[in-house]
Amino acid sequence: MMDINEIRQYLPHRYPFLLVDRVSELDMDAKRIRAYKNVSINEPFFEGHFPRHPIMPGVLIIEAMAQAAGILGFRMMETKPDDGTLYVFVGSDKLRFRQPVVPGDQLILEASFLSAKRGIWKFECRASVDGKTACAAEIICAEQKI
């Protein structure tokens, strides 16, 4: 549905913090997105987290879910960062980690729109590997004009 070149139009992040490789589904009627991140041993964070037992840091899994939600939010508003709008991660509710994410995994990122009030957007998000939930949370983003 969206390759990396189109994703880069909707997310201002760049290496090493661009954590969405491809959008595989975008359903604007249902207001949901499905994307993925291919987790490689070449990721810079694996040098220190942890060298003998590499695990993707939980904060980066949350960030990946927030980035997928950000793409959905931008598409819902029909705008892009170049138009002067950013979505910034401001919090999460109901956050739970269920299993580690390791090199070689394909991290599936799903986000569904829940609500938007006064520039604060809430999304129900899930990150999974092989159909098993690695992390789930409600992600809260704030819309900012730049």
GROMACS .gro file of N, CA, C and O in nm, residues 43-129:
model
  348
   43GLU      N    1   2.064  -0.334   1.339
   43GLU     CA    2   2.010  -0.216   1.406
   43GLU      C    3   2.112  -0.167   1.510
   43GLU      O    4   2.169  -0.248   1.585
   44PRO      N    5   2.137  -0.036   1.518
   44PRO     CA    6   2.240   0.014   1.609
   44PRO      C    7   2.213  -0.015   1.756
   44PRO      O    8   2.306  -0.031   1.835
   45PHE      N    9   2.087  -0.027   1.797
   45PHE     CA   10   2.057  -0.048   1.939
   45PHE      C   11   2.096  -0.187   1.988
   45PHE      O   12   2.114  -0.208   2.107
   46PHE      N   13   2.113  -0.284   1.896
   46PHE     CA   14   2.149  -0.419   1.940
   46PHE      C   15   2.293  -0.428   1.992
   46PHE      O   16   2.327  -0.522   2.063
   47GLU      N   17   2.377  -0.330   1.962
   47GLU     CA   18   2.514  -0.332   2.015
   47GLU      C   19   2.514  -0.326   2.167
   47GLU      O   20   2.603  -0.380   2.232
   48GLY      N   21   2.414  -0.258   2.224
   48GLY     CA   22   2.411  -0.244   2.369
   48GLY      C   23   2.291  -0.306   2.436
   48GLY      O   24   2.280  -0.306   2.558
   49HIS      N   25   2.196  -0.361   2.359
   49HIS     CA   26   2.069  -0.409   2.418
   49HIS      C   27   2.032  -0.545   2.361
   49HIS      O   28   1.944  -0.551   2.276
   50PHE      N   29   2.078  -0.648   2.392
   50PHE     CA   30   2.193  -0.682   2.475
   50PHE      C   31   2.287  -0.761   2.386
   50PHE      O   32   2.239  -0.845   2.310
   51PRO      N   33   2.418  -0.740   2.392
   51PRO     CA   34   2.509  -0.800   2.295
   51PRO      C   35   2.498  -0.952   2.281
   51PRO      O   36   2.501  -1.003   2.170
   52ARG      N   37   2.480  -1.023   2.390
   52ARG     CA   38   2.472  -1.170   2.382
   52ARG      C   39   2.331  -1.222   2.362
   52ARG      O   40   2.311  -1.335   2.322
   53HIS      N   41   2.232  -1.140   2.394
   53HIS     CA   42   2.091  -1.178   2.381
   53HIS      C   43   2.014  -1.057   2.329
   53HIS      O   44   1.940  -0.993   2.404
   54PRO      N   45   2.030  -1.023   2.200
   54PRO     CA   46   1.971  -0.900   2.147
   54PRO      C   47   1.818  -0.899   2.155
   54PRO      O   48   1.753  -0.993   2.114
   55ILE      N   49   1.766  -0.791   2.213
   55ILE     CA   50   1.622  -0.770   2.226
   55ILE      C   51   1.593  -0.626   2.185
   55ILE      O   52   1.662  -0.532   2.228
   56MET      N   53   1.492  -0.606   2.102
   56MET     CA   54   1.453  -0.470   2.063
   56MET      C   55   1.400  -0.397   2.186
   56MET      O   56   1.311  -0.448   2.255
   57PRO      N   57   1.454  -0.278   2.216
   57PRO     CA   58   1.406  -0.203   2.333
   57PRO      C   59   1.256  -0.173   2.325
   57PRO      O   60   1.203  -0.136   2.218
   58GLY      N   61   1.190  -0.189   2.437
   58GLY     CA   62   1.045  -0.165   2.443
   58GLY      C   63   1.006  -0.025   2.400
   58GLY      O   64   0.904  -0.006   2.334
   59VAL      N   65   1.088   0.073   2.436
   59VAL     CA   66   1.053   0.211   2.398
   59VAL      C   67   1.053   0.227   2.246
   59VAL      O   68   0.976   0.308   2.193
   60LEU      N   69   1.134   0.149   2.176
   60LEU     CA   70   1.136   0.158   2.029
   60LEU      C   71   1.016   0.085   1.968
   60LEU      O   72   0.967   0.124   1.862
   61ILE      N   73   0.968  -0.018   2.035
   61ILE     CA   74   0.844  -0.084   1.989
   61ILE      C   75   0.728   0.014   2.004
   61ILE      O   76   0.645   0.029   1.912
   62ILE      N   77   0.724   0.084   2.117
   62ILE     CA   78   0.620   0.186   2.136
   62ILE      C   79   0.632   0.295   2.030
   62ILE      O   80   0.533   0.337   1.971
   63GLU      N   81   0.754   0.340   2.003
   63GLU     CA   82   0.776   0.442   1.901
   63GLU      C   83   0.731   0.394   1.764
   63GLU      O   84   0.670   0.469   1.688
   64ALA      N   85   0.757   0.267   1.731
   64ALA     CA   86   0.714   0.212   1.602
   64ALA      C   87   0.561   0.214   1.591
   64ALA      O   88   0.505   0.250   1.487
   65MET      N   89   0.492   0.177   1.700
   65MET     CA   90   0.346   0.183   1.699
   65MET      C   91   0.298   0.327   1.682
   65MET      O   92   0.203   0.353   1.607
   66ALA      N   93   0.364   0.421   1.751
   66ALA     CA   94   0.327   0.562   1.740
   66ALA      C   95   0.349   0.614   1.598
   66ALA      O   96   0.270   0.695   1.548
   67GLN      N   97   0.456   0.569   1.532
   67GLN     CA   98   0.480   0.612   1.395
   67GLN      C   99   0.372   0.560   1.300
   67GLN      O  100   0.324   0.633   1.213
   68ALA      N  101   0.330   0.435   1.318
   68ALA     CA  102   0.221   0.381   1.237
   68ALA      C  103   0.093   0.463   1.261
   68ALA      O  104   0.022   0.500   1.166
   69ALA      N  105   0.065   0.493   1.388
   69ALA     CA  106  -0.051   0.576   1.421
   69ALA      C  107  -0.038   0.715   1.359
   69ALA      O  108  -0.136   0.772   1.312
   70GLY      N  109   0.083   0.769   1.357
   70GLY     CA  110   0.106   0.901   1.297
   70GLY      C  111   0.074   0.902   1.149
   70GLY      O  112   0.014   0.997   1.098
   71ILE      N  113   0.114   0.798   1.078
   71ILE     CA  114   0.080   0.789   0.934
   71ILE      C  115  -0.071   0.790   0.918
   71ILE      O  116  -0.124   0.863   0.833
   72LEU      N  117  -0.141   0.711   0.999
   72LEU     CA  118  -0.287   0.707   0.992
   72LEU      C  119  -0.346   0.845   1.019
   72LEU      O  120  -0.434   0.892   0.946
   73GLY      N  121  -0.297   0.913   1.122
   73GLY     CA  122  -0.346   1.047   1.154
   73GLY      C  123  -0.324   1.146   1.041
   73GLY      O  124  -0.415   1.222   1.005
   74PHE      N  125  -0.206   1.145   0.984
   74PHE     CA  126  -0.178   1.234   0.870
   74PHE      C  127  -0.272   1.204   0.754
   74PHE      O  128  -0.325   1.297   0.691
   75ARG      N  129  -0.292   1.077   0.724
   75ARG     CA  130  -0.380   1.041   0.613
   75ARG      C  131  -0.525   1.081   0.642
   75ARG      O  132  -0.596   1.128   0.553
   76MET      N  133  -0.569   1.067   0.768
   76MET     CA  134  -0.705   1.106   0.803
   76MET      C  135  -0.725   1.256   0.786
   76MET      O  136  -0.832   1.300   0.745
   77MET      N  137  -0.621   1.335   0.819
   77MET     CA  138  -0.631   1.480   0.808
   77MET      C  139  -0.596   1.531   0.669
   77MET      O  140  -0.608   1.650   0.642
   78GLU      N  141  -0.548   1.438   0.584
   78GLU     CA  142  -0.506   1.474   0.449
   78GLU      C  143  -0.401   1.584   0.451
   78GLU      O  144  -0.411   1.685   0.380
   79THR      N  145  -0.298   1.564   0.535
   79THR     CA  146  -0.188   1.658   0.546
   79THR      C  147  -0.058   1.581   0.562
   79THR      O  148  -0.058   1.460   0.581
   80LYS      N  149   0.053   1.652   0.556
   80LYS     CA  150   0.187   1.594   0.572
   80LYS      C  151   0.272   1.689   0.656
   80LYS      O  152   0.238   1.808   0.669
   81PRO      N  153   0.384   1.642   0.709
   81PRO     CA  154   0.471   1.731   0.786
   81PRO      C  155   0.514   1.854   0.706
   81PRO      O  156   0.524   1.963   0.762
   82ASP      N  157   0.535   1.837   0.577
   82ASP     CA  158   0.575   1.951   0.492
   82ASP      C  159   0.468   2.060   0.486
   82ASP      O  160   0.497   2.173   0.450
   83ASP      N  161   0.344   2.024   0.522
   83ASP     CA  162   0.235   2.122   0.524
   83ASP      C  163   0.232   2.201   0.655
   83ASP      O  164   0.144   2.285   0.674
   84GLY      N  165   0.325   2.170   0.747
   84GLY     CA  166   0.332   2.245   0.872
   84GLY      C  167   0.265   2.180   0.992
   84GLY      O  168   0.233   2.248   1.089
   85THR      N  169   0.246   2.048   0.987
   85THR     CA  170   0.183   1.977   1.099
   85THR      C  171   0.271   1.860   1.141
   85THR      O  172   0.326   1.791   1.057
   86LEU      N  173   0.283   1.840   1.270
   86LEU     CA  174   0.352   1.723   1.325
   86LEU      C  175   0.260   1.654   1.424
   86LEU      O  176   0.174   1.718   1.485
   87TYR      N  177   0.279   1.523   1.440
   87TYR     CA  178   0.217   1.449   1.548
   87TYR      C  179   0.330   1.409   1.640
   87TYR      O  180   0.427   1.347   1.596
   88VAL      N  181   0.320   1.444   1.767
   88VAL     CA  182   0.423   1.406   1.863
   88VAL      C  183   0.362   1.313   1.967
   88VAL      O  184   0.248   1.331   2.010
   89PHE      N  185   0.438   1.213   2.003
   89PHE     CA  186   0.396   1.116   2.103
   89PHE      C  187   0.393   1.185   2.239
   89PHE      O  188   0.491   1.246   2.280
   90VAL      N  189   0.279   1.178   2.307
   90VAL     CA  190   0.268   1.243   2.437
   90VAL      C  191   0.233   1.147   2.551
   90VAL      O  192   0.237   1.187   2.667
   91GLY      N  193   0.198   1.023   2.518
   91GLY     CA  194   0.167   0.932   2.626
   91GLY      C  195   0.106   0.802   2.578
   91GLY      O  196   0.082   0.783   2.458
   92SER      N  197   0.084   0.714   2.675
   92SER     CA  198   0.018   0.588   2.644
   92SER      C  199  -0.063   0.543   2.765
   92SER      O  200  -0.033   0.578   2.879
   93ASP      N  201  -0.165   0.469   2.739
   93ASP     CA  202  -0.248   0.407   2.841
   93ASP      C  203  -0.254   0.258   2.811
   93ASP      O  204  -0.236   0.215   2.697
   94LYS      N  205  -0.278   0.180   2.914
   94LYS     CA  206  -0.297   0.035   2.900
   94LYS      C  207  -0.179  -0.033   2.830
   94LYS      O  208  -0.197  -0.127   2.754
   95LEU      N  209  -0.059   0.014   2.857
   95LEU     CA  210   0.062  -0.040   2.794
   95LEU      C  211   0.099  -0.174   2.856
   95LEU      O  212   0.110  -0.186   2.978
   96ARG      N  213   0.122  -0.274   2.768
   96ARG     CA  214   0.164  -0.406   2.813
   96ARG      C  215   0.261  -0.467   2.713
   96ARG      O  216   0.238  -0.461   2.592
   97PHE      N  217   0.370  -0.525   2.765
   97PHE     CA  218   0.462  -0.603   2.684
   97PHE      C  219   0.433  -0.750   2.710
   97PHE      O  220   0.416  -0.791   2.824
   98ARG      N  221   0.430  -0.829   2.604
   98ARG     CA  222   0.395  -0.970   2.617
   98ARG      C  223   0.510  -1.064   2.583
   98ARG      O  224   0.518  -1.173   2.637
   99GLN      N  225   0.594  -1.025   2.487
   99GLN     CA  226   0.706  -1.111   2.448
   99GLN      C  227   0.815  -1.025   2.385
   99GLN      O  228   0.787  -0.917   2.333
  100PRO      N  229   0.941  -1.072   2.389
  100PRO     CA  230   1.049  -0.994   2.329
  100PRO      C  231   1.046  -0.998   2.177
  100PRO      O  232   0.991  -1.089   2.116
  101VAL      N  233   1.107  -0.896   2.118
  101VAL     CA  234   1.125  -0.887   1.973
  101VAL      C  235   1.274  -0.897   1.949
  101VAL      O  236   1.353  -0.825   2.010
  102VAL      N  237   1.314  -0.989   1.860
  102VAL     CA  238   1.455  -1.019   1.839
  102VAL      C  239   1.491  -1.007   1.691
  102VAL      O  240   1.402  -1.003   1.605
  103PRO      N  241   1.621  -1.001   1.661
  103PRO     CA  242   1.662  -0.992   1.520
  103PRO      C  243   1.603  -1.107   1.438
  103PRO      O  244   1.593  -1.221   1.484
  104GLY      N  245   1.561  -1.073   1.317
  104GLY     CA  246   1.497  -1.170   1.229
  104GLY      C  247   1.346  -1.165   1.233
  104GLY      O  248   1.279  -1.218   1.144
  105ASP      N  249   1.291  -1.101   1.336
  105ASP     CA  250   1.145  -1.089   1.346
  105ASP      C  251   1.092  -0.983   1.250
  105ASP      O  252   1.161  -0.887   1.217
  106GLN      N  253   0.970  -1.003   1.206
  106GLN     CA  254   0.897  -0.899   1.135
  106GLN      C  255   0.791  -0.848   1.233
  106GLN      O  256   0.701  -0.923   1.271
  107LEU      N  257   0.808  -0.724   1.275
  107LEU     CA  258   0.719  -0.664   1.374
  107LEU      C  259   0.600  -0.603   1.300
  107LEU      O  260   0.615  -0.506   1.226
  108ILE      N  261   0.482  -0.660   1.320
  108ILE     CA  262   0.360  -0.611   1.258
  108ILE      C  263   0.301  -0.503   1.348
  108ILE      O  264   0.281  -0.525   1.468
  109LEU      N  265   0.275  -0.387   1.290
  109LEU     CA  266   0.225  -0.271   1.363
  109LEU      C  267   0.082  -0.241   1.319
  109LEU      O  268   0.057  -0.221   1.200
  110GLU      N  269  -0.010  -0.239   1.413
  110GLU     CA  270  -0.150  -0.210   1.382
  110GLU      C  271  -0.197  -0.094   1.470
  110GLU      O  272  -0.166  -0.091   1.589
  111ALA      N  273  -0.270  -0.003   1.408
  111ALA     CA  274  -0.326   0.110   1.483
  111ALA      C  275  -0.467   0.137   1.432
  111ALA      O  276  -0.491   0.133   1.312
  112SER      N  277  -0.556   0.164   1.526
  112SER     CA  278  -0.694   0.201   1.493
  112SER      C  279  -0.726   0.330   1.566
  112SER      O  280  -0.696   0.346   1.684
  113PHE      N  281  -0.790   0.421   1.494
  113PHE     CA  282  -0.830   0.550   1.550
  113PHE      C  283  -0.937   0.530   1.656
  113PHE      O  284  -1.034   0.458   1.635
  114LEU      N  285  -0.917   0.595   1.772
  114LEU     CA  286  -1.017   0.592   1.879
  114LEU      C  287  -1.089   0.725   1.893
  114LEU      O  288  -1.212   0.730   1.899
  115SER      N  289  -1.010   0.836   1.901
  115SER     CA  290  -1.074   0.966   1.923
  115SER      C  291  -0.977   1.079   1.893
  115SER      O  292  -0.856   1.058   1.888
  116ALA      N  293  -1.033   1.198   1.874
  116ALA     CA  294  -0.953   1.321   1.859
  116ALA      C  295  -1.032   1.435   1.922
  116ALA      O  296  -1.148   1.456   1.889
  117LYS      N  297  -0.965   1.506   2.016
  117LYS     CA  298  -1.028   1.620   2.082
  117LYS      C  299  -0.922   1.728   2.103
  117LYS      O  300  -0.816   1.699   2.162
  118ARG      N  301  -0.948   1.846   2.056
  118ARG     CA  302  -0.859   1.962   2.075
  118ARG      C  303  -0.713   1.930   2.040
  118ARG      O  304  -0.620   1.965   2.113
  119GLY      N  305  -0.693   1.859   1.929
  119GLY     CA  306  -0.558   1.830   1.883
  119GLY      C  307  -0.491   1.713   1.950
  119GLY      O  308  -0.374   1.683   1.924
  120ILE      N  309  -0.561   1.642   2.038
  120ILE     CA  310  -0.507   1.523   2.103
  120ILE      C  311  -0.576   1.401   2.041
  120ILE      O  312  -0.697   1.388   2.044
  121TRP      N  313  -0.494   1.315   1.983
  121TRP     CA  314  -0.544   1.197   1.912
  121TRP      C  315  -0.511   1.071   1.992
  121TRP      O  316  -0.403   1.060   2.048
  122LYS      N  317  -0.604   0.977   1.993
  122LYS     CA  318  -0.582   0.851   2.063
  122LYS      C  319  -0.605   0.735   1.965
  122LYS      O  320  -0.701   0.734   1.889
  123PHE      N  321  -0.512   0.639   1.971
  123PHE     CA  322  -0.515   0.522   1.883
  123PHE      C  323  -0.497   0.396   1.965
  123PHE      O  324  -0.418   0.393   2.059
  124GLU      N  325  -0.569   0.291   1.929
  124GLU     CA  326  -0.546   0.159   1.987
  124GLU      C  327  -0.441   0.091   1.901
  124GLU      O  328  -0.459   0.077   1.779
  125CYS      N  329  -0.330   0.049   1.962
  125CYS     CA  330  -0.218  -0.005   1.887
  125CYS      C  331  -0.177  -0.142   1.937
  125CYS      O  332  -0.192  -0.174   2.054
  126ARG      N  333  -0.121  -0.217   1.843
  126ARG     CA  334  -0.071  -0.351   1.874
  126ARG      C  335   0.051  -0.378   1.788
  126ARG      O  336   0.051  -0.345   1.669
  127ALA      N  337   0.154  -0.436   1.848
  127ALA     CA  338   0.272  -0.483   1.776
  127ALA      C  339   0.280  -0.633   1.798
  127ALA      O  340   0.271  -0.680   1.912
  128SER      N  341   0.296  -0.709   1.690
  128SER     CA  342   0.296  -0.854   1.703
  128SER      C  343   0.404  -0.916   1.614
  128SER      O  344   0.451  -0.854   1.518
  129VAL      N  345   0.440  -1.038   1.648
  129VAL     CA  346   0.534  -1.117   1.571
  129VAL      C  347   0.472  -1.256   1.555
  129VAL      O  348   0.433  -1.319   1.655
   0.00000   0.00000   0.00000
